[in-house]
Coordinates of C-alpha atoms in Angstrom, one line a residue:
M1 CA 2.6 -1.7 14.9
H2 CA 3.1 0.9 17.5
L3 CA -0.1 3.0 17.4
A4 CA 1.2 5.3 20.1
H5 CA 3.6 6.7 17.5
R6 CA 1.2 7.3 14.7
T7 CA 1.6 11.0 14.1
W8 CA 0.7 11.7 10.5
R9 CA -1.7 14.4 11.5
T10 CA -1.8 17.0 14.2
R11 CA -2.3 15.2 17.5
L12 CA -2.0 16.3 21.1
G13 CA 0.7 13.6 21.7
A14 CA 2.7 14.8 18.8
T15 CA 2.5 18.4 19.9
A16 CA 3.6 17.5 23.4
T17 CA 6.5 15.4 22.1
A18 CA 7.7 18.3 19.9
A19 CA 7.6 20.7 22.8
L20 CA 9.5 18.2 25.0
G21 CA 12.0 17.7 22.2
A22 CA 12.6 21.4 22.0
L23 CA 13.3 21.6 25.7
L24 CA 15.6 18.7 25.6
L25 CA 17.6 20.1 22.7
T26 CA 18.2 23.4 24.4
A27 CA 19.3 21.6 27.5
L28 CA 22.1 19.7 25.8
P29 CA 24.7 22.2 24.5
A30 CA 27.7 19.9 25.2
Q31 CA 26.4 17.3 22.7
Q32 CA 24.8 19.5 20.1
A33 CA 26.6 20.1 16.8
Q34 CA 26.6 23.5 15.2
A35 CA 23.3 24.0 13.2
A36 CA 23.4 24.3 9.4
T37 CA 21.0 24.5 6.5
T38 CA 22.0 21.1 5.1
L39 CA 22.7 17.8 6.7
T40 CA 26.3 17.1 7.8
N41 CA 27.7 13.6 7.4
P42 CA 24.4 12.2 6.1
G43 CA 26.0 8.8 5.2
F44 CA 28.0 8.5 8.5
E45 CA 31.2 8.2 6.5
S46 CA 33.2 10.8 8.5
D47 CA 34.0 8.6 11.4
S48 CA 35.5 5.3 12.3
T49 CA 33.6 2.3 13.5
G50 CA 32.3 2.7 17.0
T51 CA 32.0 6.4 17.1
A52 CA 29.4 7.2 19.7
T53 CA 28.3 10.6 18.3
P54 CA 29.2 10.8 14.5
T55 CA 30.4 14.1 13.2
G56 CA 27.6 16.6 12.7
W57 CA 25.1 14.6 14.8
S58 CA 24.0 14.8 18.5
T59 CA 22.8 12.0 20.7
Y60 CA 20.2 12.1 23.5
S61 CA 19.1 9.4 25.9
A62 CA 17.1 10.2 29.0
A63 CA 18.5 7.2 30.7
G64 CA 22.1 8.0 29.9
Q65 CA 22.3 5.3 27.1
N66 CA 24.1 7.5 24.5
A67 CA 26.4 4.5 23.7
A68 CA 23.4 2.8 22.1
S69 CA 23.9 5.1 19.1
F70 CA 27.1 4.6 17.2
S71 CA 28.6 4.3 13.7
E72 CA 29.7 1.0 12.3
S73 CA 30.8 -0.6 9.1
G74 CA 28.4 -1.9 6.5
G75 CA 26.6 1.0 5.0
A76 CA 23.8 0.8 2.4
S77 CA 26.0 2.5 -0.2
G78 CA 29.3 3.5 1.5
N79 CA 31.4 2.0 4.3
R80 CA 29.5 3.2 7.4
R81 CA 26.1 3.3 8.8
L82 CA 24.5 4.5 12.1
A83 CA 23.4 1.8 14.4
H84 CA 21.1 1.8 17.4
W85 CA 21.7 -1.3 19.6
S86 CA 22.4 -2.3 23.2
A87 CA 22.6 -5.5 25.2
S88 CA 20.0 -4.0 27.5
A89 CA 16.8 -2.2 26.9
Y90 CA 17.4 1.3 25.6
K91 CA 15.9 4.5 24.3
V92 CA 18.0 6.8 22.2
E93 CA 17.8 9.7 19.7
T94 CA 20.3 10.8 17.1
Y95 CA 19.6 14.2 15.7
Q96 CA 20.7 17.3 13.8
Y97 CA 19.3 20.7 14.2
L98 CA 18.9 22.7 10.9
T99 CA 18.4 26.5 10.7
G100 CA 18.3 29.1 8.1
L101 CA 15.7 27.2 6.1
A102 CA 13.3 28.9 3.8
D103 CA 9.7 28.3 4.7
G104 CA 8.2 25.5 2.7
T105 CA 7.7 21.7 2.6
Y106 CA 10.7 19.5 3.0
T107 CA 11.2 15.7 2.7
L108 CA 13.6 13.6 4.7
S109 CA 14.6 10.3 3.1
A110 CA 16.7 7.5 4.7
R111 CA 17.8 4.0 4.0
V112 CA 16.9 1.8 7.0
R113 CA 17.0 -1.7 8.4
S114 CA 15.5 -3.0 11.6
S115 CA 15.2 -6.2 13.6
G116 CA 11.6 -5.3 14.3
G117 CA 9.9 -5.8 17.7
Q118 CA 10.9 -2.4 19.1
N119 CA 8.5 -0.3 21.1
S120 CA 9.2 2.2 18.3
A121 CA 11.9 2.9 15.7
Y122 CA 11.3 5.8 13.3
I123 CA 12.7 8.8 11.5
A124 CA 11.1 12.1 12.3
L125 CA 11.0 15.8 11.5
R126 CA 10.2 17.8 14.6
N127 CA 10.4 21.4 15.9
C128 CA 9.8 22.6 12.4
G129 CA 7.0 25.0 13.2
G130 CA 4.1 22.6 13.2
A131 CA 3.2 19.0 14.2
E132 CA 6.0 16.4 14.1
Q133 CA 5.9 14.1 11.2
R134 CA 7.4 10.6 11.4
T135 CA 7.7 7.3 9.5
D136 CA 8.3 4.0 11.3
L137 CA 11.0 1.6 10.3
P138 CA 9.7 -1.7 8.8
P139 CA 11.2 -5.0 10.1
T140 CA 13.7 -6.3 7.6
A141 CA 14.2 -10.0 8.3
D142 CA 16.0 -10.4 4.9
G143 CA 18.6 -7.8 5.9
A144 CA 17.8 -5.7 2.9
W145 CA 17.8 -1.9 3.1
I146 CA 14.4 -0.1 2.7
R147 CA 14.1 3.6 1.7
I148 CA 11.5 5.5 3.7
V149 CA 10.5 9.2 3.6
T150 CA 8.7 11.7 5.7
S151 CA 7.8 15.3 5.0
V152 CA 6.9 18.4 6.9
R153 CA 5.9 22.0 6.4
V154 CA 8.7 24.2 7.8
S155 CA 7.9 27.7 9.2
G156 CA 10.3 29.8 11.2
G157 CA 13.4 28.6 9.4
S158 CA 14.4 25.6 11.6
C159 CA 13.8 21.9 11.8
T160 CA 15.3 18.9 13.6
V161 CA 16.1 15.7 11.8
S162 CA 15.6 12.9 14.3
L163 CA 16.4 9.1 14.3
N164 CA 14.8 7.3 17.2
S165 CA 14.7 3.9 18.8
D166 CA 12.9 2.7 21.9
A167 CA 13.9 -1.0 22.0
H168 CA 14.2 -4.1 24.1
A169 CA 17.6 -5.7 24.7
G170 CA 19.4 -6.8 21.6
E171 CA 17.0 -5.2 19.1
W172 CA 18.7 -3.0 16.5
A173 CA 18.1 -0.4 13.8
N174 CA 20.4 0.9 11.1
F175 CA 20.2 4.3 9.3
D176 CA 22.1 5.5 6.2
D177 CA 22.1 7.8 3.1
L178 CA 19.9 10.5 4.6
T179 CA 18.7 13.4 2.4
F180 CA 16.8 16.5 3.5
A181 CA 15.5 18.6 0.6
P182 CA 12.5 20.7 -0.6
G183 CA 9.5 18.7 -1.7
A184 CA 6.5 16.9 -0.4
T185 CA 5.4 13.3 -0.2
G186 CA 2.0 11.6 0.3
L187 CA -0.5 9.2 -1.2
S188 CA -3.4 10.2 -3.4
V189 CA -5.0 6.8 -3.3
K190 CA -6.0 5.2 0.0
G191 CA -8.6 2.8 -1.0
G192 CA -10.4 -0.4 -0.4
D193 CA -12.0 -3.1 -2.6
L194 CA -15.6 -3.2 -1.4
S195 CA -17.0 -5.4 -4.1
T196 CA -18.4 -8.0 -1.7
L197 CA -20.0 -5.5 0.7
P198 CA -23.5 -5.5 -0.9
K199 CA -23.6 -9.3 -0.7
N200 CA -22.4 -9.3 2.9
E201 CA -25.0 -6.7 3.8
A202 CA -27.7 -8.7 2.1
F203 CA -26.9 -11.8 4.2
G204 CA -27.0 -9.8 7.5
A205 CA -23.5 -8.5 8.1
T206 CA -23.3 -5.6 10.5
Y207 CA -20.4 -3.3 11.3
S208 CA -19.3 -1.0 14.0
G209 CA -16.5 1.5 14.8
A210 CA -13.6 0.8 17.0
T211 CA -15.5 1.8 20.1
G212 CA -18.6 -0.2 19.2
Q213 CA -20.8 2.5 17.6
S214 CA -22.9 0.9 14.8
G215 CA -22.6 2.2 11.3
N216 CA -22.3 1.1 7.6
A217 CA -18.9 -0.2 6.6
L218 CA -18.4 2.3 3.8
G219 CA -19.1 5.3 6.1
L220 CA -16.9 3.9 8.8
L221 CA -14.0 3.3 6.4
R222 CA -14.5 6.8 4.9
G223 CA -14.4 8.2 8.4
A224 CA -11.1 6.5 9.0
G225 CA -9.6 8.2 5.9
M226 CA -10.4 5.9 3.0
N227 CA -10.8 7.9 -0.2
Y228 CA -11.1 5.4 -3.0
V229 CA -13.5 2.4 -3.6
R230 CA -12.5 -0.4 -6.0
L231 CA -15.4 -2.4 -7.6
K232 CA -15.0 -5.5 -9.7
V233 CA -17.3 -6.1 -12.7
W234 CA -18.3 -9.6 -13.8
V235 CA -20.3 -10.0 -17.0
N236 CA -23.1 -12.3 -16.0
P237 CA -22.4 -13.8 -12.5
A238 CA -24.5 -16.7 -11.3
D239 CA -25.4 -15.0 -8.0
G240 CA -26.2 -11.6 -9.5
Y241 CA -23.5 -9.7 -7.6
N242 CA -20.6 -7.7 -9.0
N243 CA -22.6 -7.1 -12.2
K244 CA -23.3 -3.8 -13.9
A245 CA -26.4 -3.0 -11.8
R246 CA -24.6 -3.7 -8.5
V247 CA -21.6 -1.7 -9.5
L248 CA -23.8 1.3 -10.4
A249 CA -25.4 1.2 -7.0
M250 CA -22.1 0.9 -5.1
A251 CA -20.6 3.7 -7.2
K252 CA -23.5 6.0 -6.1
R253 CA -22.8 5.1 -2.4
A254 CA -19.1 5.8 -2.8
K255 CA -19.6 9.1 -4.6
A256 CA -22.1 10.1 -1.9
E257 CA -19.3 9.7 0.6
S258 CA -17.1 12.0 -1.6
M259 CA -14.9 9.0 -2.5
K260 CA -13.4 8.2 -5.9
V261 CA -14.1 5.0 -7.8
L262 CA -11.8 2.4 -9.5
I263 CA -13.6 0.0 -11.8
D264 CA -12.0 -3.4 -12.1
F265 CA -13.0 -5.3 -15.2
H266 CA -12.5 -9.1 -15.0
Y267 CA -14.0 -9.9 -18.4
S268 CA -15.4 -13.1 -16.9
D269 CA -18.5 -14.3 -15.1
R270 CA -16.4 -15.1 -12.1
W271 CA -12.9 -14.6 -10.6
S272 CA -10.0 -13.8 -12.9
D273 CA -6.4 -14.0 -11.7
P274 CA -3.1 -15.5 -12.8
G275 CA -4.5 -19.0 -12.6
Q276 CA -7.8 -18.5 -14.4
Q277 CA -9.0 -16.1 -17.1
T278 CA -12.2 -17.8 -18.2
K279 CA -14.3 -16.1 -20.9
P280 CA -17.9 -15.2 -20.0
A281 CA -20.3 -17.9 -21.1
A282 CA -22.0 -15.5 -23.5
W283 CA -18.6 -15.0 -25.3
A284 CA -17.4 -18.5 -25.1
S285 CA -17.8 -19.3 -28.9
H286 CA -16.7 -15.9 -30.2
T287 CA -13.7 -15.4 -32.5
Y288 CA -10.9 -13.1 -31.6
S289 CA -12.4 -10.3 -33.7
Q290 CA -15.7 -10.7 -31.9
L291 CA -13.9 -10.7 -28.5
R292 CA -12.4 -7.4 -29.3
T293 CA -15.9 -6.0 -29.9
D294 CA -17.2 -7.7 -26.8
V295 CA -14.5 -6.1 -24.7
Y296 CA -15.1 -2.6 -26.2
N297 CA -18.9 -2.9 -25.8
H298 CA -18.9 -4.2 -22.3
T299 CA -16.3 -1.7 -21.1
Y300 CA -18.2 1.2 -22.8
D301 CA -21.6 0.0 -21.5
V302 CA -20.6 -0.1 -17.8
L303 CA -18.5 3.1 -17.8
N304 CA -21.1 5.1 -19.8
A305 CA -23.8 4.0 -17.4
L306 CA -21.7 5.2 -14.5
K307 CA -21.1 8.5 -16.3
A308 CA -24.8 8.9 -17.1
Q309 CA -25.8 8.6 -13.4
G310 CA -23.1 11.2 -12.4
T311 CA -20.5 8.8 -11.0
T312 CA -17.9 8.7 -13.7
A313 CA -15.1 6.3 -13.0
D314 CA -11.9 7.9 -11.8
M315 CA -9.7 5.0 -12.8
V316 CA -10.4 1.7 -14.6
Q317 CA -8.5 -1.6 -14.7
I318 CA -8.5 -3.3 -18.1
G319 CA -8.3 -6.8 -16.7
N320 CA -7.5 -8.3 -13.3
E321 CA -4.1 -9.8 -12.5
I322 CA -3.4 -10.5 -16.1
N323 CA 0.1 -11.8 -15.8
G324 CA -0.8 -14.6 -18.2
G325 CA -3.2 -12.5 -20.3
M326 CA -7.0 -12.6 -20.3
L327 CA -9.9 -14.2 -22.1
W328 CA -8.0 -17.4 -22.6
P329 CA -6.9 -18.9 -24.9
E330 CA -7.3 -16.1 -27.5
G331 CA -5.9 -13.4 -25.1
S332 CA -3.1 -15.4 -23.6
T333 CA 0.4 -14.1 -23.4
D334 CA 1.3 -16.9 -25.7
N335 CA -0.2 -14.6 -28.3
W336 CA 0.8 -11.1 -27.3
T337 CA -0.4 -9.4 -30.4
Q338 CA -4.0 -10.6 -29.7
L339 CA -3.7 -9.7 -26.0
A340 CA -2.6 -6.2 -26.9
G341 CA -5.6 -5.9 -29.2
L342 CA -8.0 -6.8 -26.5
L343 CA -6.3 -4.5 -24.0
T344 CA -6.4 -1.7 -26.5
S345 CA -10.1 -2.2 -27.2
G346 CA -10.8 -1.8 -23.5
A347 CA -8.7 1.3 -23.2
Q348 CA -10.3 2.8 -26.2
A349 CA -13.7 2.3 -24.8
A350 CA -12.7 3.9 -21.5
N351 CA -11.3 6.9 -23.3
A352 CA -14.4 7.2 -25.4
V353 CA -16.5 7.6 -22.3
S354 CA -14.2 9.8 -20.3
P355 CA -10.7 10.9 -21.4
S356 CA -9.9 11.9 -17.8
T357 CA -10.4 8.4 -16.5
Q358 CA -7.0 6.8 -15.7
I359 CA -6.4 3.5 -17.3
A360 CA -4.5 0.9 -15.2
L361 CA -3.0 -2.4 -16.3
H362 CA -2.9 -4.8 -13.3
L363 CA -0.6 -7.7 -12.5
A364 CA -0.1 -9.9 -9.5
K365 CA 3.3 -10.7 -7.9
G366 CA 4.3 -7.2 -6.9
G367 CA 7.8 -8.3 -5.9
D368 CA 8.6 -9.9 -9.2
N369 CA 10.6 -7.3 -11.1
G370 CA 11.7 -9.6 -13.9
G371 CA 8.1 -10.7 -14.6
T372 CA 6.7 -7.1 -14.4
R373 CA 9.4 -5.8 -16.8
W374 CA 8.8 -8.6 -19.3
W375 CA 5.1 -8.0 -19.3
F376 CA 5.1 -4.2 -19.6
D377 CA 7.9 -4.4 -22.2
Q378 CA 5.6 -6.4 -24.4
A379 CA 2.7 -4.1 -23.8
V380 CA 4.7 -1.0 -24.6
A381 CA 6.2 -2.5 -27.7
R382 CA 2.7 -3.0 -29.0
Q383 CA 1.6 0.5 -28.0
V384 CA -1.1 -0.6 -25.5
P385 CA -2.4 2.6 -24.0
F386 CA -2.2 2.9 -20.2
D387 CA -1.7 5.5 -17.5
V388 CA -1.0 3.5 -14.3
I389 CA 1.0 0.4 -13.5
A390 CA -1.1 -1.6 -10.9
L391 CA 0.3 -4.5 -8.9
S392 CA -1.0 -6.8 -6.3
Y393 CA 1.3 -7.3 -3.3
Y394 CA 0.7 -9.8 -0.5
G395 CA 3.8 -10.1 1.6
Y396 CA 3.1 -13.7 2.5
W397 CA 3.1 -14.7 -1.2
H398 CA 5.1 -12.0 -3.1
G399 CA 8.3 -11.7 -1.0
P400 CA 9.8 -9.0 1.2
L401 CA 9.1 -5.3 1.1
S402 CA 12.6 -4.8 -0.4
G403 CA 11.5 -6.7 -3.5
L404 CA 8.3 -4.6 -3.8
Q405 CA 10.3 -1.4 -3.4
A406 CA 12.9 -2.4 -6.0
N407 CA 10.1 -3.3 -8.5
L408 CA 8.0 -0.1 -7.9
D409 CA 11.1 2.1 -8.2
D410 CA 12.3 0.4 -11.4
V411 CA 9.1 0.2 -13.4
S412 CA 7.9 3.6 -12.5
A413 CA 11.1 5.0 -13.8
R414 CA 11.4 2.6 -16.8
Y415 CA 8.0 3.4 -18.2
G416 CA 7.5 6.9 -16.7
K417 CA 4.2 5.9 -15.1
P418 CA 2.8 6.2 -11.6
V419 CA 2.5 2.9 -9.7
L420 CA -0.4 1.6 -7.5
V421 CA -0.6 -1.4 -5.2
A422 CA -4.1 -2.3 -6.3
E423 CA -4.4 -5.2 -3.8
T424 CA -2.9 -5.8 -0.4
A425 CA -4.1 -7.4 2.8
Y426 CA -2.9 -9.1 6.0
A427 CA -4.3 -11.2 8.8
S428 CA -5.3 -9.8 12.2
T429 CA -5.7 -13.3 13.6
L430 CA -5.2 -17.0 12.7
A431 CA -8.5 -17.9 14.1
N432 CA -11.2 -19.0 11.6
G433 CA -14.5 -17.2 11.4
D434 CA -16.4 -19.9 9.4
F435 CA -16.1 -23.5 8.3
L436 CA -13.7 -22.8 5.3
E437 CA -10.0 -22.8 6.1
N438 CA -8.4 -19.4 5.5
N439 CA -5.8 -18.6 2.9
I440 CA -3.5 -17.6 5.8
A441 CA -4.2 -20.1 8.5
T442 CA -0.8 -20.9 10.2
S443 CA 2.1 -19.0 11.6
G444 CA 4.4 -20.5 9.0
Q445 CA 2.5 -18.7 6.3
L446 CA 3.0 -15.2 7.7
A447 CA 5.4 -12.6 6.5
P448 CA 8.5 -12.3 8.8
G449 CA 8.2 -9.6 11.3
Y450 CA 4.4 -9.3 11.1
P451 CA 2.4 -11.4 13.6
A452 CA -1.2 -12.2 12.9
T453 CA -2.5 -9.7 15.4
P454 CA -4.4 -6.4 15.0
A455 CA -1.0 -4.6 15.6
G456 CA 0.8 -6.8 13.1
Q457 CA -1.9 -6.2 10.5
A458 CA -1.7 -2.5 11.0
A459 CA 2.1 -2.5 10.8
N460 CA 2.0 -4.5 7.5
L461 CA -0.4 -2.0 5.9
R462 CA 1.6 0.9 7.3
D463 CA 4.9 -0.4 5.8
V464 CA 3.4 -1.2 2.4
M465 CA 2.1 2.4 2.3
N466 CA 5.5 3.7 3.4
V467 CA 7.2 1.8 0.5
V468 CA 4.7 3.2 -2.1
E469 CA 5.1 6.7 -0.7
A470 CA 8.9 6.5 -1.1
V471 CA 8.8 5.8 -4.9
P472 CA 11.0 8.6 -6.4
G473 CA 9.5 11.5 -8.3
G474 CA 6.1 11.3 -6.5
R475 CA 5.1 8.4 -8.7
G476 CA 3.7 6.2 -5.9
L477 CA -0.1 6.7 -6.1
G478 CA -1.1 4.7 -3.1
I479 CA -2.7 1.4 -2.1
V480 CA -6.0 -0.4 -2.3
Y481 CA -6.8 -2.8 0.6
W482 CA -8.5 -5.9 -0.7
E483 CA -12.0 -6.6 0.7
P484 CA -11.8 -4.9 4.1
A485 CA -15.5 -5.5 4.7
W486 CA -15.8 -9.1 3.6
T487 CA -16.5 -10.7 7.0
A488 CA -17.7 -14.2 7.6
V489 CA -21.4 -14.3 6.9
K490 CA -23.3 -17.4 6.0
G491 CA -24.4 -17.1 2.3
S492 CA -21.7 -14.6 1.3
G493 CA -19.2 -17.1 0.1
W494 CA -16.5 -16.9 -2.6
D495 CA -18.2 -19.0 -5.3
P496 CA -21.0 -17.2 -7.1
Q497 CA -22.3 -20.6 -8.3
D498 CA -22.4 -22.2 -4.8
P499 CA -24.5 -20.4 -2.1
S500 CA -23.0 -22.7 0.6
S501 CA -19.4 -21.7 -0.1
G502 CA -17.5 -19.9 2.6
N503 CA -15.0 -17.1 3.0
A504 CA -11.2 -17.8 3.2
W505 CA -10.4 -14.1 3.7
E506 CA -12.3 -13.0 6.7
N507 CA -9.3 -12.9 9.0
Q508 CA -7.7 -10.3 6.7
A509 CA -10.8 -8.0 6.8
L510 CA -10.5 -4.6 8.6
F511 CA -13.4 -5.5 10.8
G512 CA -12.7 -8.1 13.5
Y513 CA -14.9 -11.0 14.5
D514 CA -16.5 -8.7 17.0
K515 CA -17.6 -6.5 14.0
K516 CA -15.4 -3.6 15.2
L517 CA -13.1 -1.6 12.9
L518 CA -9.6 -2.7 13.5
P519 CA -6.6 -0.4 14.1
A520 CA -5.1 -0.9 10.6
A521 CA -8.0 1.2 9.2
N522 CA -6.5 4.3 10.9
W523 CA -3.7 4.2 8.3
F524 CA -6.0 5.4 5.7
A525 CA -5.4 8.8 7.3
H526 CA -1.8 8.5 6.1
R527 CA -0.6 11.8 4.7

């Protein structure tokens, strides 16, 4: 991840770059195409293969490397694409200068591919009357095209659409199917699951900012731009954490930081996920009818207590990663009618407490479009009420970003609902912080193009956010980073029944082994 090119907000570097860009553009009349209000040749179809400066576009390279930008065959949708490539290290910009624009917010969309590894590769809107806005290209080891977007407020009637690469020898980037149109992008949810933070703090965990200043994890993450806190609820956990009382206390802390709250009901005494959906011990002998009452009462009780203390939940998950259902065996997907009844009971309880609280249904395997479609088709056919489609996406388990994008685009349109990546995380190191082997422990487990380094972790989070932001129609709500503050602390292990259990996730936290906030946290300031 190239932190020097993070320019989502007004920054001195971005302002200087924009000013320099304006000077460069005025100094290159021989290469500059005539300005217009709309993009010319946005799919690079007007030229033959190898055209160094495609029709309507201009090229600039301070080192005289204009030949590193050229059209070639193999477009995302048509016959051609723009390529940036050279056998030697290069830095090149391909741009169009638009004028006569009405003031307002505009969005640039592009289909892109990239070898990864560049110093920087990005699309940008600059010289538009304010700070430059840009979005980095993700590495695409699978060769698939990814759609990315960036938006800017135009004032003064002009704006430059810019495609950039600063690359080592042999590294490449492709661009195609550009659009520039009125409209804004952005993410409303930039969250973190901080369920384990109280336990970590109780066992002595400490946290500091990137420069070493001490602070509480919640405040440090809020300062970095996090605006949502996700909290899981267990019914009667053995260690007394993640229960109603703890969730109430954490919700107070979150709201005191002006953060919103997402409550994640597991309907269990411990972890629920695609491999385990164990009923709480107190409900173990209950019939299906009784379980529906249990779900309603438990959901209502927790959410009403939150409302009573002035921390009404902003969003609620009815179940956690329920690909196979919940409260097995009664609520298994082998009996969808019963599962639908349980989900409906939870949703009805949430609505009874607060009709404004958004109801999310949450699955794992964010890149599995077939599985997601099948599940939500069943839920919709049985009229299960929900507002948000929530998916977990871990690139090392759930496939490439192109699969996540295809799934988010499809299901948001198919069901007319916003989508949320409710869990994502990535490793900043392969070193182990305690005695328990980490879930991601070897280089062979990593997602291609993302090393287990602080920069690789930051790039992975950045690119997941970029894919969610690009969901058409503004239906991409945002992301929730999973357990950014669960560092390796003796006593704060994964098993609520075993005080000696360890943590297999500490190398994916957003605090390093030196307790300092890692660079990835800066992406919570994403527009």
